Every structure is written in structure tokens, then in C-alpha cells.
PDB file of C-alpha atoms and ligand atoms in Angstrom:
ATOM      1  CA  MET A   1      47.553  -7.507  48.920  1.00 86.00           C
ATOM      2  CA  ASN A   2      50.834  -5.981  47.725  1.00 95.00           C
ATOM      3  CA  GLU A   3      49.987  -2.811  45.780  1.00 97.00           C
ATOM      4  CA  PHE A   4      52.282  -3.682  42.848  1.00 98.00           C
ATOM      5  CA  TYR A   5      50.610  -7.044  42.171  1.00 98.00           C
ATOM      6  CA  GLN A   6      49.708  -7.275  38.448  1.00 98.00           C
ATOM      7  CA  LYS A   7      50.345  -3.509  38.010  1.00 98.00           C
ATOM      8  CA  ASP A   8      51.693  -1.951  34.804  1.00 98.00           C
ATOM      9  CA  ILE A   9      54.788   0.225  35.207  1.00 98.00           C
ATOM     10  CA  ILE A  10      54.391   2.770  32.432  1.00 98.00           C
ATOM     11  CA  SER A  11      55.430   6.116  33.878  1.00 97.00           C
ATOM     12  CA  VAL A  12      57.373   7.278  36.902  1.00 97.00           C
ATOM     13  CA  LYS A  13      54.594   9.834  37.300  1.00 95.00           C
ATOM     14  CA  ASP A  14      52.340   6.962  38.447  1.00 96.00           C
ATOM     15  CA  LEU A  15      54.646   6.393  41.463  1.00 97.00           C
ATOM     16  CA  GLU A  16      55.158   8.475  44.593  1.00 97.00           C
ATOM     17  CA  LYS A  17      57.790   8.444  47.333  1.00 97.00           C
ATOM     18  CA  PRO A  18      56.188   5.609  49.391  1.00 98.00           C
ATOM     19  CA  GLN A  19      56.136   3.378  46.290  1.00 98.00           C
ATOM     20  CA  PHE A  20      59.780   4.154  45.488  1.00 98.00           C
ATOM     21  CA  GLU A  21      60.746   3.399  49.068  1.00 98.00           C
ATOM     22  CA  LYS A  22      58.852   0.065  48.918  1.00 98.00           C
ATOM     23  CA  ILE A  23      60.742  -0.914  45.747  1.00 98.00           C
ATOM     24  CA  PHE A  24      64.064   0.070  47.370  1.00 98.00           C
ATOM     25  CA  ALA A  25      63.269  -1.988  50.479  1.00 98.00           C
ATOM     26  CA  ALA A  26      62.284  -4.936  48.258  1.00 98.00           C
ATOM     27  CA  THR A  27      65.586  -4.503  46.368  1.00 98.00           C
ATOM     28  CA  ASP A  28      67.516  -4.682  49.645  1.00 98.00           C
ATOM     29  CA  ARG A  29      65.627  -7.898  50.453  1.00 98.00           C
ATOM     30  CA  ILE A  30      66.354  -9.366  46.993  1.00 98.00           C
ATOM     31  CA  ILE A  31      70.088  -8.767  47.529  1.00 98.00           C
ATOM     32  CA  GLN A  32      70.089 -10.289  51.019  1.00 98.00           C
ATOM     33  CA  MET A  33      67.669 -13.184  50.401  1.00 97.00           C
ATOM     34  CA  ASP A  34      68.584 -16.826  50.500  1.00 98.00           C
ATOM     35  CA  PRO A  35      68.962 -17.801  46.790  1.00 98.00           C
ATOM     36  CA  ASN A  36      66.539 -20.743  47.110  1.00 98.00           C
ATOM     37  CA  GLU A  37      63.887 -18.527  48.670  1.00 97.00           C
ATOM     38  CA  ARG A  38      64.533 -15.865  46.019  1.00 98.00           C
ATOM     39  CA  ARG A  39      64.017 -18.360  43.207  1.00 98.00           C
ATOM     40  CA  GLU A  40      60.513 -19.091  44.511  1.00 98.00           C
ATOM     41  CA  LEU A  41      59.401 -15.559  43.557  1.00 98.00           C
ATOM     42  CA  GLY A  42      59.442 -16.233  39.837  1.00 98.00           C
ATOM     43  CA  ARG A  43      59.148 -20.001  39.752  1.00 98.00           C
ATOM     44  CA  GLY A  44      57.013 -21.117  36.776  1.00 98.00           C
ATOM     45  CA  LYS A  45      56.718 -17.519  35.482  1.00 98.00           C
ATOM     46  CA  THR A  46      57.864 -16.149  32.136  1.00 98.00           C
ATOM     47  CA  LEU A  47      58.981 -12.661  31.216  1.00 98.00           C
ATOM     48  CA  GLY A  48      58.270 -11.708  27.603  1.00 98.00           C
ATOM     49  CA  TYR A  49      60.459  -8.909  26.277  1.00 98.00           C
ATOM     50  CA  LEU A  50      59.904  -6.998  23.059  1.00 98.00           C
ATOM     51  CA  PHE A  51      62.668  -4.609  22.073  1.00 98.00           C
ATOM     52  CA  PHE A  52      61.965  -2.556  18.965  1.00 97.00           C
ATOM     53  CA  GLU A  53      65.084  -0.457  19.669  1.00 95.00           C
ATOM     54  CA  PRO A  54      68.638  -1.586  20.485  1.00 95.00           C
ATOM     55  CA  SER A  55      69.539  -2.348  24.093  1.00 97.00           C
ATOM     56  CA  THR A  56      72.285  -4.002  26.075  1.00 97.00           C
ATOM     57  CA  ARG A  57      71.635  -3.250  29.765  1.00 98.00           C
ATOM     58  CA  THR A  58      67.857  -3.191  29.876  1.00 98.00           C
ATOM     59  CA  THR A  59      67.337  -6.456  27.968  1.00 98.00           C
ATOM     60  CA  LEU A  60      70.141  -8.277  29.754  1.00 98.00           C
ATOM     61  CA  SER A  61      69.268  -6.981  33.212  1.00 98.00           C
ATOM     62  CA  PHE A  62      65.602  -7.927  32.780  1.00 98.00           C
ATOM     63  CA  GLN A  63      66.653 -11.445  31.756  1.00 98.00           C
ATOM     64  CA  ALA A  64      69.199 -11.658  34.587  1.00 98.00           C
ATOM     65  CA  ALA A  65      66.599 -10.341  37.045  1.00 98.00           C
ATOM     66  CA  MET A  66      64.050 -12.943  35.940  1.00 98.00           C
ATOM     67  CA  ALA A  67      66.663 -15.699  36.293  1.00 98.00           C
ATOM     68  CA  LEU A  68      67.584 -14.379  39.761  1.00 98.00           C
ATOM     69  CA  ILE A  69      63.988 -14.882  40.955  1.00 98.00           C
ATOM     70  CA  GLY A  70      63.761 -18.327  39.348  1.00 98.00           C
ATOM     71  CA  GLY A  71      61.736 -17.449  36.248  1.00 98.00           C
ATOM     72  CA  THR A  72      62.455 -17.693  32.541  1.00 98.00           C
ATOM     73  CA  SER A  73      62.499 -15.149  29.726  1.00 98.00           C
ATOM     74  CA  ILE A  74      61.422 -15.295  26.104  1.00 98.00           C
ATOM     75  CA  GLY A  75      61.601 -12.410  23.719  1.00 97.00           C
ATOM     76  CA  ILE A  76      62.377 -10.544  20.584  1.00 97.00           C
ATOM     77  CA  SER A  77      65.329  -8.215  20.587  1.00 95.00           C
ATOM     78  CA  ASP A  78      65.794  -8.089  16.809  1.00 92.00           C
ATOM     79  CA  VAL A  79      62.396  -7.336  15.330  1.00 91.00           C
ATOM     80  CA  SER A  80      63.724  -7.832  11.799  1.00 91.00           C
ATOM     81  CA  LEU A  81      63.710 -11.574  12.617  1.00 93.00           C
ATOM     82  CA  SER A  82      60.097 -11.490  13.845  1.00 94.00           C
ATOM     83  CA  SER A  83      56.807 -11.414  11.950  1.00 95.00           C
ATOM     84  CA  THR A  84      56.848  -7.623  12.321  1.00 94.00           C
ATOM     85  CA  LYS A  85      59.027  -7.866   9.210  1.00 93.00           C
ATOM     86  CA  LYS A  86      56.069  -9.501   7.411  1.00 95.00           C
ATOM     87  CA  GLY A  87      53.805  -6.649   8.446  1.00 95.00           C
ATOM     88  CA  GLU A  88      52.316  -7.943  11.710  1.00 96.00           C
ATOM     89  CA  SER A  89      51.010  -5.050  13.795  1.00 96.00           C
ATOM     90  CA  LEU A  90      52.381  -4.009  17.191  1.00 96.00           C
ATOM     91  CA  ALA A  91      48.965  -4.820  18.698  1.00 97.00           C
ATOM     92  CA  ASP A  92      49.025  -8.416  17.423  1.00 97.00           C
ATOM     93  CA  THR A  93      52.659  -8.863  18.481  1.00 97.00           C
ATOM     94  CA  LEU A  94      51.689  -7.704  21.978  1.00 97.00           C
ATOM     95  CA  ARG A  95      48.678 -10.040  22.027  1.00 97.00           C
ATOM     96  CA  MET A  96      50.954 -12.975  21.149  1.00 97.00           C
ATOM     97  CA  MET A  97      53.461 -12.090  23.831  1.00 97.00           C
ATOM     98  CA  SER A  98      50.771 -11.751  26.469  1.00 97.00           C
ATOM     99  CA  ILE A  99      49.546 -15.271  25.572  1.00 98.00           C
ATOM    100  CA  TYR A 100      53.031 -16.770  25.981  1.00 98.00           C
ATOM    101  CA  SER A 101      54.221 -14.899  29.082  1.00 98.00           C
ATOM    102  CA  ASP A 102      53.166 -13.658  32.529  1.00 98.00           C
ATOM    103  CA  ILE A 103      54.662 -10.172  32.305  1.00 98.00           C
ATOM    104  CA  LEU A 104      55.898  -8.027  29.397  1.00 98.00           C
ATOM    105  CA  ALA A 105      58.770  -5.547  29.000  1.00 98.00           C
ATOM    106  CA  LEU A 106      58.502  -3.285  25.944  1.00 98.00           C
ATOM    107  CA  ARG A 107      60.976  -0.882  24.374  1.00 98.00           C
ATOM    108  CA  HIS A 108      59.705   1.092  21.408  1.00 97.00           C
ATOM    109  CA  SER A 109      60.640   4.291  19.602  1.00 95.00           C
ATOM    110  CA  LEU A 110      57.164   5.801  19.903  1.00 95.00           C
ATOM    111  CA  ASP A 111      56.079   7.947  22.840  1.00 95.00           C
ATOM    112  CA  GLY A 112      52.941   6.371  24.275  1.00 96.00           C
ATOM    113  CA  SER A 113      53.872   2.870  23.061  1.00 97.00           C
ATOM    114  CA  SER A 114      53.864   1.327  26.554  1.00 97.00           C
ATOM    115  CA  ARG A 115      50.565   2.925  27.510  1.00 97.00           C
ATOM    116  CA  PHE A 116      49.143   1.451  24.284  1.00 98.00           C
ATOM    117  CA  ALA A 117      50.680  -1.956  25.121  1.00 98.00           C
ATOM    118  CA  ALA A 118      49.068  -1.936  28.562  1.00 98.00           C
ATOM    119  CA  GLU A 119      45.670  -1.447  26.926  1.00 97.00           C
ATOM    120  CA  ILE A 120      46.229  -4.392  24.560  1.00 97.00           C
ATOM    121  CA  SER A 121      48.011  -6.835  26.863  1.00 97.00           C
ATOM    122  CA  SER A 122      46.172  -9.109  29.266  1.00 96.00           C
ATOM    123  CA  LYS A 123      49.387  -9.307  31.340  1.00 98.00           C
ATOM    124  CA  PRO A 124      51.204  -6.490  33.180  1.00 98.00           C
ATOM    125  CA  VAL A 125      53.458  -4.316  31.026  1.00 98.00           C
ATOM    126  CA  ILE A 126      56.721  -2.645  32.073  1.00 98.00           C
ATOM    127  CA  ASN A 127      57.913   0.284  29.989  1.00 98.00           C
ATOM    128  CA  ALA A 128      61.547  -0.482  29.109  1.00 98.00           C
ATOM    129  CA  GLY A 129      61.931   2.816  27.224  1.00 97.00           C
ATOM    130  CA  SER A 130      59.331   4.665  25.143  1.00 96.00           C
ATOM    131  CA  GLY A 131      60.584   7.147  22.559  1.00 93.00           C
ATOM    132  CA  THR A 132      61.964  10.341  24.091  1.00 91.00           C
ATOM    133  CA  GLU A 133      59.311  10.092  26.771  1.00 94.00           C
ATOM    134  CA  GLU A 134      60.313   7.807  29.675  1.00 95.00           C
ATOM    135  CA  HIS A 135      62.384   4.913  30.970  1.00 97.00           C
ATOM    136  CA  PRO A 136      60.879   4.302  34.417  1.00 98.00           C
ATOM    137  CA  THR A 137      62.923   1.267  35.490  1.00 98.00           C
ATOM    138  CA  GLN A 138      66.085   3.266  34.735  1.00 98.00           C
ATOM    139  CA  ALA A 139      64.860   5.997  37.107  1.00 98.00           C
ATOM    140  CA  ILE A 140      64.189   3.399  39.812  1.00 98.00           C
ATOM    141  CA  GLN A 141      67.739   2.063  39.511  1.00 98.00           C
ATOM    142  CA  ASP A 142      69.125   5.619  39.381  1.00 98.00           C
ATOM    143  CA  LEU A 143      67.402   6.608  42.618  1.00 98.00           C
ATOM    144  CA  TYR A 144      68.425   3.337  44.255  1.00 98.00           C
ATOM    145  CA  THR A 145      72.048   4.007  43.208  1.00 98.00           C
ATOM    146  CA  ILE A 146      71.955   7.495  44.727  1.00 98.00           C
ATOM    147  CA  LYS A 147      70.432   6.140  47.941  1.00 98.00           C
ATOM    148  CA  LYS A 148      73.037   3.385  48.278  1.00 98.00           C
ATOM    149  CA  GLU A 149      76.075   5.392  47.207  1.00 98.00           C
ATOM    150  CA  LYS A 150      75.220   8.661  48.997  1.00 98.00           C
ATOM    151  CA  SER A 151      73.205   7.088  51.857  1.00 98.00           C
ATOM    152  CA  LYS A 152      70.316   9.496  51.159  1.00 98.00           C
ATOM    153  CA  ILE A 153      68.495  11.333  48.378  1.00 98.00           C
ATOM    154  CA  ASP A 154      66.971  14.286  50.238  1.00 97.00           C
ATOM    155  CA  GLY A 155      69.293  17.262  50.623  1.00 97.00           C
ATOM    156  CA  LEU A 156      71.530  16.478  47.646  1.00 98.00           C
ATOM    157  CA  LYS A 157      72.532  18.748  44.796  1.00 98.00           C
ATOM    158  CA  ILE A 158      72.251  16.786  41.554  1.00 98.00           C
ATOM    159  CA  GLY A 159      73.607  17.902  38.169  1.00 98.00           C
ATOM    160  CA  ILE A 160      72.183  16.371  34.996  1.00 98.00           C
ATOM    161  CA  ILE A 161      74.438  16.915  32.025  1.00 97.00           C
ATOM    162  CA  GLY A 162      74.269  16.373  28.268  1.00 95.00           C
ATOM    163  CA  ASP A 163      71.280  15.723  26.039  1.00 93.00           C
ATOM    164  CA  LEU A 164      68.354  16.924  28.097  1.00 94.00           C
ATOM    165  CA  LYS A 165      66.047  17.286  25.127  1.00 92.00           C
ATOM    166  CA  TYR A 166      65.962  13.745  23.771  1.00 89.00           C
ATOM    167  CA  GLY A 167      67.267  11.669  26.703  1.00 90.00           C
ATOM    168  CA  ARG A 168      64.258   9.800  28.123  1.00 94.00           C
ATOM    169  CA  THR A 169      66.214   8.740  31.205  1.00 96.00           C
ATOM    170  CA  VAL A 170      66.469  12.435  32.115  1.00 96.00           C
ATOM    171  CA  TYR A 171      62.683  12.872  32.170  1.00 95.00           C
ATOM    172  CA  SER A 172      62.025   9.751  34.229  1.00 97.00           C
ATOM    173  CA  LEU A 173      64.791  10.757  36.631  1.00 97.00           C
ATOM    174  CA  LEU A 174      63.405  14.271  37.057  1.00 97.00           C
ATOM    175  CA  TYR A 175      59.822  13.017  37.566  1.00 96.00           C
ATOM    176  CA  ALA A 176      61.149  10.610  40.207  1.00 97.00           C
ATOM    177  CA  LEU A 177      63.340  13.223  41.930  1.00 97.00           C
ATOM    178  CA  ALA A 178      60.325  15.526  42.204  1.00 96.00           C
ATOM    179  CA  ASN A 179      59.276  13.288  45.121  1.00 97.00           C
ATOM    180  CA  TYR A 180      62.406  14.265  47.070  1.00 97.00           C
ATOM    181  CA  ASP A 181      63.911  17.438  48.486  1.00 96.00           C
ATOM    182  CA  VAL A 182      66.767  17.937  46.020  1.00 97.00           C
ATOM    183  CA  ASP A 183      68.427  20.822  44.186  1.00 97.00           C
ATOM    184  CA  ILE A 184      68.787  20.233  40.449  1.00 97.00           C
ATOM    185  CA  ARG A 185      71.313  21.791  38.084  1.00 97.00           C
ATOM    186  CA  LEU A 186      70.749  21.155  34.369  1.00 97.00           C
ATOM    187  CA  VAL A 187      73.700  21.558  32.000  1.00 97.00           C
ATOM    188  CA  SER A 188      73.282  21.175  28.241  1.00 95.00           C
ATOM    189  CA  PRO A 189      74.017  22.881  24.940  1.00 94.00           C
ATOM    190  CA  GLU A 190      71.417  25.557  24.238  1.00 92.00           C
ATOM    191  CA  SER A 191      69.785  23.413  21.525  1.00 90.00           C
ATOM    192  CA  LEU A 192      69.431  20.414  23.873  1.00 92.00           C
ATOM    193  CA  LYS A 193      67.808  22.149  26.837  1.00 94.00           C
ATOM    194  CA  ILE A 194      65.096  20.342  28.792  1.00 93.00           C
ATOM    195  CA  ARG A 195      61.644  20.260  27.146  1.00 91.00           C
ATOM    196  CA  SER A 196      59.903  22.642  29.493  1.00 88.00           C
ATOM    197  CA  ASP A 197      56.432  21.518  28.372  1.00 88.00           C
ATOM    198  CA  SER A 198      57.270  17.974  29.552  1.00 87.00           C
ATOM    199  CA  ILE A 199      58.398  19.064  33.006  1.00 86.00           C
ATOM    200  CA  TYR A 200      55.992  21.986  33.469  1.00 87.00           C
ATOM    201  CA  GLU A 201      54.356  20.401  36.534  1.00 84.00           C
ATOM    202  CA  ILE A 202      57.525  19.222  38.255  1.00 85.00           C
ATOM    203  CA  GLN A 203      59.217  22.590  37.793  1.00 86.00           C
ATOM    204  CA  LYS A 204      56.873  23.741  40.560  1.00 87.00           C
ATOM    205  CA  LYS A 205      58.159  21.002  42.903  1.00 89.00           C
ATOM    206  CA  LEU A 206      61.894  21.017  42.130  1.00 92.00           C
ATOM    207  CA  SER A 207      64.488  23.710  42.608  1.00 92.00           C
ATOM    208  CA  LEU A 208      66.018  23.907  39.098  1.00 94.00           C
ATOM    209  CA  LYS A 209      68.788  26.028  37.591  1.00 95.00           C
ATOM    210  CA  GLU A 210      70.061  25.731  34.017  1.00 95.00           C
ATOM    211  CA  SER A 211      73.359  26.551  32.341  1.00 96.00           C
ATOM    212  CA  THR A 212      75.359  25.610  29.268  1.00 96.00           C
ATOM    213  CA  ASN A 213      78.551  25.712  31.324  1.00 95.00           C
ATOM    214  CA  LEU A 214      79.393  22.783  33.631  1.00 96.00           C
ATOM    215  CA  GLU A 215      82.144  24.848  35.321  1.00 95.00           C
ATOM    216  CA  GLU A 216      79.426  26.964  36.877  1.00 97.00           C
ATOM    217  CA  TYR A 217      78.201  24.134  39.130  1.00 97.00           C
ATOM    218  CA  ILE A 218      80.905  21.445  39.128  1.00 97.00           C
ATOM    219  CA  ASP A 219      82.333  22.174  42.600  1.00 97.00           C
ATOM    220  CA  GLU A 220      78.956  22.152  44.373  1.00 97.00           C
ATOM    221  CA  LEU A 221      77.376  18.950  43.026  1.00 98.00           C
ATOM    222  CA  ASP A 222      76.931  15.741  45.058  1.00 98.00           C
ATOM    223  CA  VAL A 223      75.847  13.713  42.031  1.00 98.00           C
ATOM    224  CA  ILE A 224      76.868  14.285  38.416  1.00 98.00           C
ATOM    225  CA  TYR A 225      74.519  12.411  36.103  1.00 98.00           C
ATOM    226  CA  VAL A 226      76.017  12.395  32.612  1.00 97.00           C
ATOM    227  CA  THR A 227      74.008  11.480  29.513  1.00 96.00           C
ATOM    228  CA  ARG A 228      74.862  10.588  25.948  1.00 93.00           C
ATOM    229  CA  ILE A 229      73.914  12.912  23.090  1.00 90.00           C
ATOM    230  CA  GLN A 230      71.135  10.834  21.462  1.00 83.00           C
ATOM    231  CA  LYS A 231      72.359  10.902  17.861  1.00 84.00           C
ATOM    232  CA  GLU A 232      69.578   8.597  16.654  1.00 84.00           C
ATOM    233  CA  ARG A 233      66.857  11.065  17.700  1.00 83.00           C
ATOM    234  CA  PHE A 234      68.195  14.104  15.816  1.00 86.00           C
ATOM    235  CA  PRO A 235      66.105  14.936  12.754  1.00 82.00           C
ATOM    236  CA  ASP A 236      69.246  16.341  11.108  1.00 84.00           C
ATOM    237  CA  GLU A 237      72.818  14.896  11.280  1.00 86.00           C
ATOM    238  CA  GLU A 238      74.272  18.415  10.894  1.00 84.00           C
ATOM    239  CA  GLU A 239      72.555  19.504  14.133  1.00 83.00           C
ATOM    240  CA  TYR A 240      74.095  16.500  15.911  1.00 84.00           C
ATOM    241  CA  GLN A 241      77.573  17.400  14.640  1.00 85.00           C
ATOM    242  CA  LYS A 242      77.224  20.889  16.176  1.00 84.00           C
ATOM    243  CA  VAL A 243      76.761  19.468  19.701  1.00 84.00           C
ATOM    244  CA  ARG A 244      78.669  16.182  19.698  1.00 87.00           C
ATOM    245  CA  GLY A 245      81.367  16.048  22.319  1.00 82.00           C
ATOM    246  CA  SER A 246      79.960  19.111  24.137  1.00 83.00           C
ATOM    247  CA  TYR A 247      80.878  17.772  27.600  1.00 90.00           C
ATOM    248  CA  LYS A 248      83.703  15.416  28.485  1.00 93.00           C
ATOM    249  CA  ILE A 249      84.245  14.202  32.002  1.00 97.00           C
ATOM    250  CA  GLY A 250      87.930  13.424  32.423  1.00 97.00           C
ATOM    251  CA  LEU A 251      90.375  13.387  35.334  1.00 97.00           C
ATOM    252  CA  ASP A 252      90.663  17.184  35.014  1.00 96.00           C
ATOM    253  CA  VAL A 253      86.949  17.537  35.806  1.00 96.00           C
ATOM    254  CA  ILE A 254      87.222  15.137  38.759  1.00 97.00           C
ATOM    255  CA  GLN A 255      89.823  17.481  40.298  1.00 97.00           C
ATOM    256  CA  LYS A 256      87.162  20.205  40.404  1.00 97.00           C
ATOM    257  CA  MET A 257      84.431  18.033  41.949  1.00 97.00           C
ATOM    258  CA  LYS A 258      83.610  17.658  45.646  1.00 97.00           C
ATOM    259  CA  GLU A 259      85.756  14.817  46.944  1.00 94.00           C
ATOM    260  CA  ASN A 260      82.811  12.560  47.765  1.00 97.00           C
ATOM    261  CA  ALA A 261      80.705  13.421  44.702  1.00 98.00           C
ATOM    262  CA  ILE A 262      79.673  10.543  42.459  1.00 98.00           C
ATOM    263  CA  ILE A 263      79.419  10.245  38.682  1.00 98.00           C
ATOM    264  CA  MET A 264      76.498   8.347  37.189  1.00 98.00           C
ATOM    265  CA  HIS A 265      75.504   7.576  33.597  1.00 98.00           C
ATOM    266  CA  PRO A 266      72.628   5.402  32.337  1.00 98.00           C
ATOM    267  CA  LEU A 267      75.008   4.091  29.625  1.00 97.00           C
ATOM    268  CA  PRO A 268      75.869   3.443  26.869  1.00 96.00           C
ATOM    269  CA  ARG A 269      78.548   6.140  26.879  1.00 95.00           C
ATOM    270  CA  ILE A 270      80.249   7.258  23.720  1.00 92.00           C
ATOM    271  CA  ASP A 271      82.956   9.747  24.653  1.00 91.00           C
ATOM    272  CA  GLU A 272      81.296  11.871  27.334  1.00 95.00           C
ATOM    273  CA  ILE A 273      83.176  10.112  30.154  1.00 97.00           C
ATOM    274  CA  SER A 274      86.816   9.289  29.570  1.00 97.00           C
ATOM    275  CA  THR A 275      87.779   5.680  30.359  1.00 97.00           C
ATOM    276  CA  ASP A 276      90.465   7.059  32.771  1.00 96.00           C
ATOM    277  CA  VAL A 277      87.608   7.960  35.079  1.00 98.00           C
ATOM    278  CA  ASP A 278      86.339   4.357  35.338  1.00 98.00           C
ATOM    279  CA  ASN A 279      88.722   3.367  38.122  1.00 97.00           C
ATOM    280  CA  THR A 280      88.224   6.466  40.259  1.00 97.00           C
ATOM    281  CA  PRO A 281      86.133   6.218  43.454  1.00 97.00           C
ATOM    282  CA  GLN A 282      83.713   8.758  41.954  1.00 98.00           C
ATOM    283  CA  ALA A 283      82.728   6.488  39.014  1.00 98.00           C
ATOM    284  CA  LYS A 284      79.505   4.662  39.905  1.00 98.00           C
ATOM    285  CA  TYR A 285      78.019   3.966  36.465  1.00 98.00           C
ATOM    286  CA  PHE A 286      78.905   0.277  36.316  1.00 98.00           C
ATOM    287  CA  LYS A 287      77.626  -0.186  39.868  1.00 98.00           C
ATOM    288  CA  GLN A 288      74.469   1.648  38.734  1.00 98.00           C
ATOM    289  CA  ALA A 289      74.051  -0.902  35.904  1.00 98.00           C
ATOM    290  CA  GLU A 290      74.497  -3.732  38.420  1.00 98.00           C
ATOM    291  CA  TYR A 291      71.854  -2.249  40.726  1.00 98.00           C
ATOM    292  CA  GLY A 292      69.542  -2.329  37.690  1.00 98.00           C
ATOM    293  CA  LYS A 293      69.448  -6.123  37.859  1.00 98.00           C
ATOM    294  CA  PHE A 294      68.401  -6.062  41.513  1.00 98.00           C
ATOM    295  CA  THR A 295      65.828  -3.253  41.217  1.00 98.00           C
ATOM    296  CA  ARG A 296      64.240  -5.032  38.228  1.00 98.00           C
ATOM    297  CA  ALA A 297      64.219  -8.342  40.116  1.00 98.00           C
ATOM    298  CA  ALA A 298      62.469  -6.589  43.018  1.00 98.00           C
ATOM    299  CA  LEU A 299      59.901  -5.034  40.693  1.00 98.00           C
ATOM    300  CA  LEU A 300      59.229  -8.331  38.890  1.00 98.00           C
ATOM    301  CA  GLY A 301      58.923 -10.107  42.254  1.00 98.00           C
ATOM    302  CA  LEU A 302      56.423  -7.527  43.503  1.00 98.00           C
ATOM    303  CA  ILE A 303      54.311  -7.559  40.329  1.00 98.00           C
ATOM    304  CA  LEU A 304      54.197 -11.366  40.149  1.00 98.00           C
ATOM    305  CA  ASN A 305      53.496 -12.166  43.821  1.00 98.00           C
ATOM    306  CA  GLU A 306      50.151 -11.207  45.311  1.00 97.00           C
ATOM    307  CA  ASN A 307      51.468 -11.117  48.870  1.00 96.00           C
ATOM    308  CA  GLY A 308      54.804  -9.516  48.007  1.00 95.00           C
ATOM    309  CA  PHE A 309      57.907 -10.835  49.689  1.00 97.00           C
TER     310      PHE A 309
HETATM  311  N1  LIG B   1      70.473   2.419  30.087  1.00 62.37           N
HETATM  312  C1  LIG B   1      69.933   1.733  29.077  1.00 62.37           C
HETATM  313  O1  LIG B   1      68.714   1.772  28.844  1.00 62.37           O
HETATM  314  O2  LIG B   1      70.821   0.993  28.348  1.00 62.37           O
HETATM  315  P1  LIG B   1      70.455   0.106  27.086  1.00 62.37           P
HETATM  316  O3  LIG B   1      69.932   1.040  26.018  1.00 62.37           O
HETATM  317  O4  LIG B   1      71.712  -0.585  26.703  1.00 62.37           O
HETATM  318  O5  LIG B   1      69.362  -0.845  27.511  1.00 62.37           O
END
């Protein structure tokens, strides 16, 4: 039996290198597969998505992924139009969705929400972003992007820049990278440094250096992973104003980078990467978003098919 069959995907910490490599190999197969064969993977199956926070890429890529494997999607992306508005609990909403679908994707502002959903739901649950905690399918697509665009993950020097305190993609990415032999450079304003309690364990596995100054590392990085300052998670608007616009990647920064370095971003971006950069060979963030459709299709295909594909 394929080890992902009917499994919840709640935290990257539940996966190790062999599992990542299996998902990457399945993603390669999804991309190369005959479309008719691919559509058999999800035939007759329904994805139920529940998004209690805004999303463009994750909702759309999950729906596109389900369509790619021949399944359908139903969901709620504006909870104000659901019975949540009338006071229905998260638990009952999850119970309903697990009656109507074969697999669930949940985004919620609370840490622990997906773990809770997995306890309630009779169908497998994929964490599509839980509070400031994790976004595991983003990490899978991030690693896949690095592997495809740099031809390897081991041996790279990876800089993660921006809001390292509230950005959940940062935590999932670091937990995932802890399975590889990489050098990490963290660059953030002092007030948005990584939450050391959250990465206490992986600090022992990863070589990490921190700075507030991107200039310190820019010319040695193979991958520059830029993140948005998460305005919505600041308890105080004044604190956000102090750090907004801290880092801006423009053509001037590209001049200082290694020639074959790549720039990634989970998106959405606000102003941390100038639009001039979009057409440079270093810009891989839209490709990264595209890979997200294929990695999610692979994951859905593995979870829904007992014998894999
Ligand atoms: N990267 C990401 O999660 O984007 P969305 O918030 O648009 O889904």
C-alpha cells in the first residue's frame, strides 16, 4: 500500500526526506502522465476546501490540481456566506464537509486548527495554512521548486528574508529543509526574527546564521526566499509601520547576487520585490506558484489512491 493513502498532511514535521522525495517523484509523473490516465486518479472524488482566511494561490491551485486528476471540488472560501455566520461551530462545519467530500483542505487563523480538523473529520485533512504555525503544501512546492530550478537541494546556501516571526511558510520551509544538507541565512528586522522556540529542535540540524542586513549575505546565496511582512498578524498597526518596506529586491540587488541564484516568494507580494525583477532569469516565484498545482495534484493522487500511481 502507498504510505500516503488516506493520510492527513498537517505538519511538515510529520514528513522526512524519503517522503519528500516520493512526493517529488510523483509530481514528475503527474507532469509527464498521459492526461486520460491522470484523470483516473481523482475520478469520482471530491475535494472539500474550507478557507477561513483569504487565499488566491492555495485555493485555486487545490481546485486546479483536483481538476487535473479528474476530480471535482466544493468549498467555502468566504465564510461570511456560510452558516458559520449563524454561529455554526468549526467542528460541525468540518463534519459537514467530511460527509460531502473525500478529502479536505483547511485554512484557518488558529494554530492547531488542522490538527483539530483531523480529529473531527472522517476524511483525510490537508493543512492549507494554520495561523502563524505551518503551511506544509507550500513547503512541498518550495522544495520542489528548488530541486527543479537548481537541480539539487543538498549543498545550497539559502537566504530567507522578511517576516520570519509571523510567516508560516518560513516555518514549514525550515522544518522541511532540516532534512537536507543546506546552509541557511535568515535576514529580518530585529522585531521579526525567527521564533526560536518554534525551531529549537531544527536549529540542531541546520546551519543557521542571522542578520538584519541582506548585504551581508547577498553575494553568497544560491536561493533568496523573500516573504511578505504579515500585516494582518501584527497586534499593533504602529509596530507594522516601523518595519514595512524593510527589504526591497530590485534590479540593484540582482546585480549583487550570484549570477545563477534564484529568487522565490510564496506570494502574495506587496512591495518587497519590484515588478522590474519579474522578467529576469532569477525570478522564479510565478514558476513556484505553477509547481504548486502539480505538487498538490501529486499529493491528492497519493492520498486518494491506495496503490499510488
Ligand atoms: N502562498 C499562498 O499561500 O498564497 P495564498 O495566500 O494566496 O493562498
